[in-house]
């Protein structure tokens, strides 16, 4: 048999229980067709030598805003690493503004008031930007700061005229004037004038995000939200943008995209006494191929923990009187979920606070009772604060929780401050989900935190904050369990475990070559591992010098 490629002299951890290790893999048509001794007598167009390096199935991020990662790489970086103080942030804004035309926007993302001590203000940004509009998105992407010129571009020449928004919050001074910070749905007051971005810009964001994903070993990504100006995404033609990037050969990584819930609509009668709720032509979860497919519909129920806007059962530890808020009324959440479920969608609902989680679980339970379906795998994105009773209920309903490992270090100190010592024991549970019999995916929520799966796996195993404080150490998982989450688990979360997650015959030939043995190094060293190469469909998509091709 003549194969497209053979990858030899590697140490593959296949995660296939029938053949847990392999030294060589043969590829034909993008799939694995033979391993080790099965390759005897085969020839190949391309032979690739791994030089004895360790390799694992391609990493799969179940919740990764790839387009926003790319956007962030192309705009001003105001993360703590780049601008560790507010003064540094203002200097960065001033420096960027000086390079732009007088009427151009200064756009940036990544700041965290938990680390800098406070949010930027419109007044200070006015001075830095010298008359240009400024829009800086918080690292959580659940709030942002606008300056006076930005508010004016949005139609609010007087900051006293900035309105309140249901499901959001406008921070005001003593005189009632907007200070600059907009939380949750209030962000739309300014964001609506920036979206949709031009096609050329958005496709460039996607291409840059894909390049960055491949560099850290990601071969598959689920983008949680496209298609809505009033939600997550750029605009109604987002799927077209992904198609354009794919057609140009710049996508590289396999994509599952989640249309945002407000992109779904009543499409009219599709059968006697039944109306279709979703996307036109009956488009729904599962449409597409192994490179680009429509996954669940995404919706938001509440905000973020580090922004103190997630809907909690009780007040935040450090802000008495504040227990967060829902982005929609409970009845609206119920209607969204029941209708989407009725029309065949898998649903992925952002629920960070435990109060929001109860609303979402009630809606999922009602949807299944009214319209029974098998193996639906509705998801709870983040499931950040979860009681024992809620863990059991998630398991009983057959749901998939999608917590983020990297949150534990990068924003963990802020989480501890927001929740306090007792409730932080319930944060980003993982061991409890596995013990309840649930399939755990791996995810980052990049660009909220770094997208590197190795860093996330490190935190899933070690569970310490950036300052070194333990955060729910009883919820730690093993390196193998974390790797399984980032491969098999994430594939399961979008009904793709039959083609992804393990290195076995018939599976997609997707894998990452590492600098050392992820399953053998000391737990504290996992985060120091690097990706030497990324292979997607048997083709080398990224190589940092780890491979020899003949």
Coordinates of C-alpha atoms in Angstrom, one line a residue:
X1 CA 0.0 0.0 0.0
X2 CA 1.2 3.5 -0.8
X3 CA 0.4 6.0 1.9
X4 CA 0.4 9.8 1.9
X5 CA 2.8 10.0 4.9
X6 CA 4.5 8.0 7.6
X7 CA 5.5 9.6 10.9
X8 CA 8.2 7.5 12.4
X9 CA 10.6 7.4 15.3
X10 CA 8.1 9.0 17.7
X11 CA 6.8 8.1 21.1
X12 CA 3.1 8.5 20.6
X13 CA 0.7 8.4 23.7
X14 CA -2.3 7.3 21.7
X15 CA -5.0 7.4 24.5
X16 CA -6.4 4.3 22.7
X17 CA -6.8 1.6 25.5
X18 CA -6.2 -1.2 22.9
X19 CA -2.8 0.3 21.8
X20 CA -1.7 3.0 24.3
X21 CA 1.7 3.6 22.7
X22 CA 3.0 3.7 19.2
X23 CA 6.3 4.4 17.4
X24 CA 5.0 5.1 13.9
X25 CA 1.8 6.2 12.3
X26 CA 0.7 5.9 8.6
X27 CA -1.7 8.4 7.1
X28 CA -3.9 8.2 4.0
X29 CA -6.5 10.8 3.1
X30 CA -6.0 12.6 6.4
X31 CA -6.8 9.5 8.5
X32 CA -4.6 7.1 10.4
X33 CA -4.6 3.8 8.6
X34 CA -1.7 1.9 10.2
X35 CA 0.5 1.9 13.3
X36 CA 3.9 0.3 14.0
X37 CA 4.0 -3.3 12.6
X38 CA 1.0 -2.7 10.4
X39 CA 3.2 -0.4 8.3
X40 CA 5.4 -3.3 7.2
X41 CA 5.5 -3.3 3.4
X42 CA 4.0 0.1 3.0
X43 CA 5.6 3.0 1.1
X44 CA 4.8 6.7 1.5
X45 CA 5.1 9.9 -0.5
X46 CA 6.5 11.6 2.6
X47 CA 8.4 10.2 5.6
X48 CA 8.7 12.4 8.7
X49 CA 11.1 11.6 11.5
X50 CA 10.2 12.8 15.0
X51 CA 13.7 12.1 16.3
X52 CA 12.3 10.2 19.3
X53 CA 10.1 13.0 20.5
X54 CA 6.9 12.5 22.5
X55 CA 3.6 13.1 20.8
X56 CA 0.0 13.2 21.9
X57 CA -3.4 13.5 20.1
X58 CA -4.0 17.0 18.9
X59 CA -5.2 19.3 21.6
X60 CA -8.9 20.4 21.2
X61 CA -10.1 23.5 23.0
X62 CA -13.8 23.2 23.8
X63 CA -14.3 27.0 24.5
X64 CA -11.9 29.3 22.6
X65 CA -12.7 32.6 21.0
X66 CA -10.3 32.1 18.1
X67 CA -11.5 35.2 16.2
X68 CA -11.0 37.4 19.3
X69 CA -7.6 35.9 20.0
X70 CA -6.6 37.0 16.5
X71 CA -8.2 40.4 17.0
X72 CA -6.3 40.8 20.2
X73 CA -3.0 40.0 18.6
X74 CA -3.6 42.7 16.0
X75 CA -4.7 45.4 18.4
X76 CA -3.3 47.1 21.5
X77 CA -2.3 44.7 24.3
X78 CA -3.2 46.2 27.7
X79 CA -2.8 43.0 29.6
X80 CA -1.1 43.0 33.0
X81 CA 2.1 41.6 31.4
X82 CA 2.2 44.4 28.9
X83 CA 0.9 47.2 31.1
X84 CA 1.2 46.2 34.8
X85 CA -0.1 49.6 36.1
X86 CA -2.7 52.1 35.1
X87 CA 0.0 54.6 34.3
X88 CA 1.6 52.1 32.0
X89 CA -1.8 51.4 30.4
X90 CA -2.4 55.1 29.8
X91 CA 1.1 55.5 28.3
X92 CA 0.4 52.6 25.9
X93 CA -2.8 54.2 24.8
X94 CA -1.0 57.5 24.2
X95 CA 1.8 55.8 22.2
X96 CA -0.7 53.9 20.1
X97 CA -2.8 57.0 19.6
X98 CA 0.2 59.0 18.3
X99 CA 0.6 56.5 15.5
X100 CA -3.1 56.8 14.3
X101 CA -5.0 59.3 12.3
X102 CA -6.8 61.9 14.3
X103 CA -10.2 60.3 13.9
X104 CA -9.1 56.6 14.3
X105 CA -10.2 54.4 17.2
X106 CA -7.7 53.2 19.8
X107 CA -8.8 49.6 20.4
X108 CA -7.3 47.2 22.9
X109 CA -8.0 44.4 25.3
X110 CA -6.8 42.4 28.3
X111 CA -6.6 44.8 31.3
X112 CA -7.6 43.4 34.8
X113 CA -8.5 45.8 37.6
X114 CA -7.8 43.0 40.1
X115 CA -4.1 43.4 39.2
X116 CA -3.8 47.1 38.4
X117 CA -6.0 48.2 41.3
X118 CA -8.7 50.0 39.4
X119 CA -10.5 50.3 36.0
X120 CA -9.3 53.0 33.6
X121 CA -11.5 56.0 33.4
X122 CA -12.9 58.0 30.5
X123 CA -11.3 61.2 31.7
X124 CA -7.8 59.7 31.9
X125 CA -8.2 58.0 28.6
X126 CA -9.3 61.4 27.1
X127 CA -5.9 62.9 28.1
X128 CA -4.0 59.9 26.8
X129 CA -5.7 59.6 23.4
X130 CA -5.6 63.3 22.5
X131 CA -9.2 63.4 21.1
X132 CA -9.4 59.9 19.6
X133 CA -12.1 57.5 20.7
X134 CA -10.8 54.7 23.0
X135 CA -12.4 51.3 23.7
X136 CA -10.6 48.9 26.0
X137 CA -12.1 45.5 26.7
X138 CA -11.5 43.8 30.1
X139 CA -9.7 40.5 30.1
X140 CA -13.0 38.8 30.9
X141 CA -14.7 40.3 27.9
X142 CA -17.6 41.0 30.1
X143 CA -16.9 44.7 30.5
X144 CA -15.1 47.5 28.8
X145 CA -14.1 51.1 29.2
X146 CA -14.9 53.9 26.8
X147 CA -13.7 57.5 26.8
X148 CA -15.7 60.6 26.1
X149 CA -15.0 60.6 22.4
X150 CA -16.1 56.9 22.1
X151 CA -19.4 57.7 23.9
X152 CA -19.9 60.7 21.5
X153 CA -19.3 58.4 18.5
X154 CA -22.1 56.1 20.0
X155 CA -24.5 59.1 20.2
X156 CA -23.9 60.2 23.8
X157 CA -22.2 63.6 23.6
X158 CA -23.2 64.2 27.3
X159 CA -22.1 61.4 29.6
X160 CA -25.2 62.1 31.7
X161 CA -27.3 60.8 28.8
X162 CA -25.8 57.3 28.7
X163 CA -28.8 55.1 29.5
X164 CA -29.2 52.1 31.8
X165 CA -29.5 48.8 30.0
X166 CA -31.3 45.7 31.2
X167 CA -28.8 42.9 32.0
X168 CA -26.0 45.4 32.2
X169 CA -24.6 48.2 34.4
X170 CA -23.2 51.7 33.6
X171 CA -20.8 52.8 36.3
X172 CA -21.6 56.5 37.2
X173 CA -20.0 59.3 39.3
X174 CA -21.9 61.1 42.0
X175 CA -23.5 63.4 39.5
X176 CA -24.9 60.5 37.5
X177 CA -22.4 60.8 34.6
X178 CA -20.9 57.7 33.0
X179 CA -17.3 57.2 34.3
X180 CA -16.4 55.0 31.4
X181 CA -16.9 51.4 32.6
X182 CA -19.7 49.4 30.9
X183 CA -20.6 45.9 32.2
X184 CA -22.3 43.0 30.4
X185 CA -25.1 44.1 28.0
X186 CA -24.3 47.8 28.6
X187 CA -21.2 47.2 26.5
X188 CA -23.5 47.2 23.4
X189 CA -24.0 50.9 23.8
X190 CA -20.6 51.5 22.3
X191 CA -19.7 48.2 20.7
X192 CA -22.7 48.5 18.3
X193 CA -20.9 51.2 16.4
X194 CA -17.8 49.0 16.0
X195 CA -19.5 45.9 14.6
X196 CA -19.6 44.4 12.1
X197 CA -16.0 45.0 11.2
X198 CA -15.0 45.0 7.6
X199 CA -14.8 41.5 6.1
X200 CA -11.0 41.9 5.4
X201 CA -10.4 42.8 9.1
X202 CA -12.5 39.9 10.5
X203 CA -11.0 37.3 8.2
X204 CA -7.5 38.6 9.2
X205 CA -8.5 38.1 12.8
X206 CA -9.6 34.5 12.2
X207 CA -6.4 33.7 10.2
X208 CA -4.2 35.2 12.9
X209 CA -6.1 33.3 15.6
X210 CA -5.7 30.0 13.7
X211 CA -1.9 30.6 13.3
X212 CA -1.6 31.2 17.0
X213 CA -3.7 28.0 17.8
X214 CA -1.5 25.8 15.7
X215 CA 1.6 27.1 17.4
X216 CA 0.4 25.8 20.8
X217 CA -0.6 22.4 19.5
X218 CA -4.3 23.0 19.0
X219 CA -5.7 21.0 16.0
X220 CA -9.4 21.6 16.9
X221 CA -11.2 24.6 18.4
X222 CA -14.8 25.4 19.3
X223 CA -15.6 29.1 18.9
X224 CA -18.4 29.9 21.4
X225 CA -20.4 32.5 19.7
X226 CA -20.6 33.9 16.1
X227 CA -23.1 35.8 14.1
X228 CA -24.6 38.4 16.4
X229 CA -23.9 42.1 16.8
X230 CA -25.8 42.1 20.1
X231 CA -24.0 39.1 21.4
X232 CA -20.8 37.3 20.6
X233 CA -19.3 37.5 17.1
X234 CA -18.9 40.1 14.5
X235 CA -22.1 40.0 12.5
X236 CA -24.6 37.9 10.5
X237 CA -22.0 36.8 7.9
X238 CA -19.5 35.3 10.3
X239 CA -19.8 31.8 8.9
X240 CA -19.0 33.3 5.5
X241 CA -15.8 34.8 7.0
X242 CA -14.7 31.4 8.2
X243 CA -15.4 29.9 4.8
X244 CA -13.3 32.6 3.2
X245 CA -10.4 31.9 5.5
X246 CA -10.7 28.2 4.8
X247 CA -10.9 28.7 1.0
X248 CA -7.8 30.9 1.2
X249 CA -5.8 28.1 2.9
X250 CA -5.3 30.1 6.1
X251 CA -7.6 28.3 8.5
X252 CA -5.4 25.2 9.3
X253 CA -7.2 24.3 12.5
X254 CA -10.5 22.4 12.6
X255 CA -13.4 24.6 13.7
X256 CA -16.7 24.1 15.3
X257 CA -18.6 27.3 15.5
X258 CA -21.5 28.2 17.8
X259 CA -24.1 30.6 16.5
X260 CA -25.1 33.0 19.2
X261 CA -28.7 32.5 20.4
X262 CA -29.9 35.9 19.1
X263 CA -28.9 34.8 15.6
X264 CA -31.6 32.2 15.8
X265 CA -35.1 33.3 14.9
X266 CA -38.6 32.1 13.9
X267 CA -38.2 30.9 10.3
X268 CA -41.9 30.0 9.8
X269 CA -43.9 26.8 9.3
X270 CA -41.8 23.7 8.4
X271 CA -44.4 21.0 9.1
X272 CA -48.1 20.9 10.0
X273 CA -48.6 22.7 13.3
X274 CA -44.9 23.2 13.8
X275 CA -42.6 26.2 13.3
X276 CA -38.9 26.2 12.8
X277 CA -36.8 28.2 15.3
X278 CA -33.2 28.5 14.3
X279 CA -31.3 29.5 11.2
X280 CA -32.7 29.7 7.7
X281 CA -32.9 26.5 5.6
X282 CA -33.2 24.4 8.8
X283 CA -29.4 24.9 9.4
X284 CA -28.6 23.6 12.9
X285 CA -26.1 21.7 15.1
X286 CA -24.1 19.1 13.1
X287 CA -24.1 20.8 9.7
X288 CA -20.6 20.9 8.0
X289 CA -17.6 18.7 7.7
X290 CA -14.5 17.7 9.6
X291 CA -12.9 21.2 8.9
X292 CA -15.8 23.6 9.6
X293 CA -19.1 22.7 11.2
X294 CA -22.0 24.3 13.1
X295 CA -22.0 23.2 16.7
X296 CA -24.2 24.2 19.6
X297 CA -26.0 27.5 19.9
X298 CA -24.4 29.7 22.5
X299 CA -26.2 31.9 25.0
X300 CA -25.3 33.9 28.0
X301 CA -27.1 33.7 31.3
X302 CA -24.9 35.9 33.6
X303 CA -21.6 37.7 33.8
X304 CA -18.1 37.0 35.2
X305 CA -16.6 36.3 38.6
X306 CA -13.6 38.6 38.5
X307 CA -16.0 41.3 37.2
X308 CA -18.4 40.5 40.2
X309 CA -21.3 40.3 37.7
X310 CA -22.0 36.5 37.7
X311 CA -25.4 35.8 39.3
X312 CA -24.7 34.3 42.7
X313 CA -26.8 32.8 45.4
X314 CA -25.3 35.2 47.9
X315 CA -23.2 38.4 47.9
X316 CA -19.6 38.5 46.8
X317 CA -17.1 38.2 49.6
X318 CA -15.5 41.5 48.9
X319 CA -18.5 43.5 47.7
X320 CA -21.3 43.2 50.2
X321 CA -24.7 44.0 48.7
X322 CA -23.7 42.7 45.2
X323 CA -24.7 39.3 44.1
X324 CA -24.3 39.8 40.4
X325 CA -27.0 39.8 37.7
X326 CA -28.6 37.7 35.0
X327 CA -28.3 39.0 31.4
X328 CA -31.8 37.9 30.6
X329 CA -34.9 37.3 32.8
X330 CA -35.3 33.7 33.8
X331 CA -38.4 33.3 31.6
X332 CA -36.4 34.5 28.5
X333 CA -33.7 32.0 29.3
X334 CA -36.3 29.3 29.5
X335 CA -37.8 30.3 26.2
X336 CA -34.5 30.4 24.4
X337 CA -33.5 26.9 25.7
X338 CA -36.8 25.2 25.2
X339 CA -37.3 26.4 21.6
X340 CA -33.7 25.7 20.6
X341 CA -33.9 22.2 22.1
X342 CA -37.3 21.6 20.4
X343 CA -35.7 22.3 17.0
X344 CA -32.8 20.0 17.3
X345 CA -30.0 22.3 18.6
X346 CA -27.3 21.3 21.1
X347 CA -27.2 24.3 23.5
X348 CA -24.2 25.7 25.3
X349 CA -25.2 28.2 28.0
X350 CA -22.7 30.4 29.9
X351 CA -23.5 30.0 33.6
X352 CA -20.8 31.1 36.0
X353 CA -22.7 31.9 39.2
X354 CA -24.6 29.3 41.1
X355 CA -27.8 31.3 41.0
X356 CA -27.6 31.4 37.2
X357 CA -26.8 27.7 37.1
X358 CA -30.1 26.9 38.8
X359 CA -32.0 28.9 36.2
X360 CA -30.2 27.1 33.4
X361 CA -30.6 23.6 34.9
X362 CA -34.3 24.2 35.4
X363 CA -34.7 25.2 31.7
X364 CA -32.7 22.2 30.4
X365 CA -34.8 19.9 32.5
X366 CA -38.0 21.4 31.2
X367 CA -36.9 21.3 27.6
X368 CA -36.1 17.6 27.8
X369 CA -39.4 16.9 29.6
X370 CA -41.4 18.7 27.0
X371 CA -39.5 17.4 24.0
X372 CA -37.5 14.3 24.8
X373 CA -34.3 13.6 22.8
X374 CA -31.5 11.1 23.3
X375 CA -27.8 11.9 23.8
X376 CA -28.3 15.7 23.4
X377 CA -25.2 16.7 25.5
X378 CA -26.3 20.2 26.3
X379 CA -23.5 22.1 27.9
X380 CA -22.8 24.5 30.8
X381 CA -20.0 26.8 29.8
X382 CA -17.8 27.5 32.8
X383 CA -20.0 26.0 35.6
X384 CA -17.7 28.1 37.8
X385 CA -19.4 27.9 41.2
X386 CA -21.2 24.6 41.6
X387 CA -22.6 23.0 44.7
X388 CA -22.5 19.3 45.4
X389 CA -26.3 19.2 44.6
X390 CA -25.7 21.0 41.3
X391 CA -22.9 18.6 40.3
X392 CA -25.3 15.7 40.9
X393 CA -28.0 17.4 38.9
X394 CA -25.7 18.1 36.0
X395 CA -24.8 14.4 35.9
X396 CA -28.5 13.3 36.2
X397 CA -29.4 15.6 33.3
X398 CA -26.6 14.2 31.1
X399 CA -25.1 17.7 30.6
X400 CA -21.5 18.6 29.9
X401 CA -19.7 21.1 32.2
X402 CA -17.0 23.1 30.6
X403 CA -14.7 24.7 33.2
X404 CA -11.4 26.4 32.5
X405 CA -8.1 25.2 34.0
X406 CA -6.0 28.2 33.2
X407 CA -8.4 30.5 35.1
X408 CA -7.0 29.0 38.3
X409 CA -3.6 30.6 37.9
X410 CA -4.1 33.7 35.7
X411 CA -7.1 35.1 37.4
X412 CA -7.2 32.8 40.4
X413 CA -6.2 35.4 43.0
X414 CA -9.1 37.6 41.8
X415 CA -11.4 34.6 42.1
X416 CA -10.3 33.9 45.7
X417 CA -10.9 37.6 46.6
X418 CA -14.3 37.6 45.0
X419 CA -15.5 34.3 46.5
X420 CA -13.7 34.1 49.9
X421 CA -12.1 31.0 51.4
X422 CA -15.3 28.8 51.8
X423 CA -17.0 29.4 48.5
X424 CA -13.8 29.2 46.5
X425 CA -13.8 25.4 47.4
X426 CA -16.7 25.2 44.9
X427 CA -14.9 27.0 42.1
X428 CA -14.0 25.4 38.7
X429 CA -14.6 21.8 40.0
X430 CA -13.0 19.0 37.9
X431 CA -12.4 16.0 40.2
X432 CA -16.0 16.2 41.3
X433 CA -17.3 16.2 37.7
X434 CA -15.2 13.1 36.9
X435 CA -16.2 11.3 40.1
X436 CA -19.9 12.0 39.1
X437 CA -19.3 10.1 35.9
X438 CA -19.3 13.2 33.6
X439 CA -17.0 13.6 30.6
X440 CA -14.8 16.6 31.3
X441 CA -13.6 18.7 28.3
X442 CA -10.5 20.9 28.2
X443 CA -10.8 24.6 27.5
X444 CA -9.2 28.0 28.0
X445 CA -11.8 30.7 27.1
X446 CA -8.9 32.4 25.3
X447 CA -8.3 35.4 25.0
X448 CA -9.5 35.7 28.6
X449 CA -6.4 33.8 29.6
X450 CA -3.6 32.2 27.6
X451 CA -4.7 29.7 25.0
X452 CA -1.8 27.2 25.5
X453 CA -3.3 23.8 26.4
X454 CA -0.1 22.8 28.2
X455 CA -0.5 25.7 30.6
X456 CA -4.1 24.8 31.2
X457 CA -3.3 21.2 31.8
X458 CA -0.6 22.3 34.3
X459 CA -3.2 24.2 36.2
X460 CA -5.8 21.4 36.1
X461 CA -3.2 19.2 37.8
X462 CA -1.5 21.7 40.2
X463 CA -4.4 24.2 41.0
X464 CA -2.4 27.2 42.3
X465 CA -2.9 30.9 41.6
X466 CA -0.3 33.2 40.2
X467 CA 0.7 34.1 43.7
X468 CA 1.1 30.4 44.6
X469 CA -2.0 30.1 46.7
X470 CA -3.9 26.8 46.5
X471 CA -7.3 27.0 44.9
X472 CA -9.6 24.0 45.4
X473 CA -6.7 21.5 45.5
X474 CA -9.2 18.7 46.2
X475 CA -10.5 19.2 42.6
X476 CA -7.1 18.4 41.0
X477 CA -7.0 15.8 38.3
X478 CA -4.1 13.7 37.0
X479 CA -2.0 14.6 34.0
X480 CA -3.6 11.7 32.0
X481 CA -7.1 12.9 33.0
X482 CA -6.3 16.4 32.0
X483 CA -4.8 15.3 28.6
X484 CA -7.9 13.1 28.1
X485 CA -10.1 16.1 28.8
X486 CA -8.2 18.2 26.2
X487 CA -8.6 15.5 23.5
X488 CA -11.3 12.9 24.0
X489 CA -13.4 15.1 26.3
X490 CA -13.5 18.1 24.0
X491 CA -14.4 15.9 21.1
X492 CA -17.2 14.3 23.1
X493 CA -18.5 17.8 23.9
X494 CA -19.4 18.4 20.2
X495 CA -20.3 14.8 19.3
X496 CA -16.9 14.1 17.5
X497 CA -15.3 11.5 19.6
X498 CA -15.7 9.0 16.8
X499 CA -13.1 10.8 14.7
X500 CA -11.0 12.8 17.2
X501 CA -9.3 12.4 20.5
X502 CA -7.2 9.2 20.1
X503 CA -4.6 8.1 17.7
X504 CA -6.1 4.9 16.2
X505 CA -7.0 3.5 12.9
X506 CA -9.8 5.4 11.2
X507 CA -9.2 8.5 13.3
X508 CA -8.1 11.9 12.0
X509 CA -4.3 12.1 11.8
X510 CA -4.1 15.1 14.2
X511 CA -1.3 15.3 16.8
X512 CA 1.1 17.5 18.7
X513 CA 4.8 16.8 19.1
X514 CA 6.1 17.9 22.6
X515 CA 9.4 18.7 24.1
X516 CA 9.0 16.0 26.8
X517 CA 6.7 13.3 28.1
X518 CA 3.5 15.1 29.3
X519 CA 2.5 11.9 31.2
X520 CA 5.9 11.3 32.7
X521 CA 7.4 14.6 33.9
X522 CA 6.9 15.9 37.4
X523 CA 3.5 17.7 37.7
X524 CA 5.1 21.1 38.5
X525 CA 7.1 20.9 35.2
X526 CA 4.1 20.4 32.8
X527 CA 3.7 24.1 32.2
X528 CA 7.3 24.3 31.0
X529 CA 6.8 21.9 28.2
X530 CA 6.6 23.3 24.6
X531 CA 5.1 22.3 21.3
X532 CA 7.7 21.3 18.7
X533 CA 5.2 20.6 15.9
X534 CA 1.5 20.4 15.1
X535 CA 0.2 17.9 12.5
X536 CA -3.4 18.2 11.2
X537 CA -4.8 15.6 8.9
X538 CA -1.3 14.2 8.3
X539 CA 0.0 17.5 7.1
X540 CA 2.6 19.6 9.0
X541 CA 0.7 22.7 10.1
X542 CA 3.4 24.1 12.4
X543 CA 7.0 23.1 13.0
X544 CA 9.5 24.7 15.3
X545 CA 12.3 22.4 14.2
X546 CA 11.1 19.1 15.8
X547 CA 10.6 17.2 12.5
X548 CA 12.8 15.9 9.7
X549 CA 11.0 15.4 6.4
X550 CA 12.2 13.2 3.6

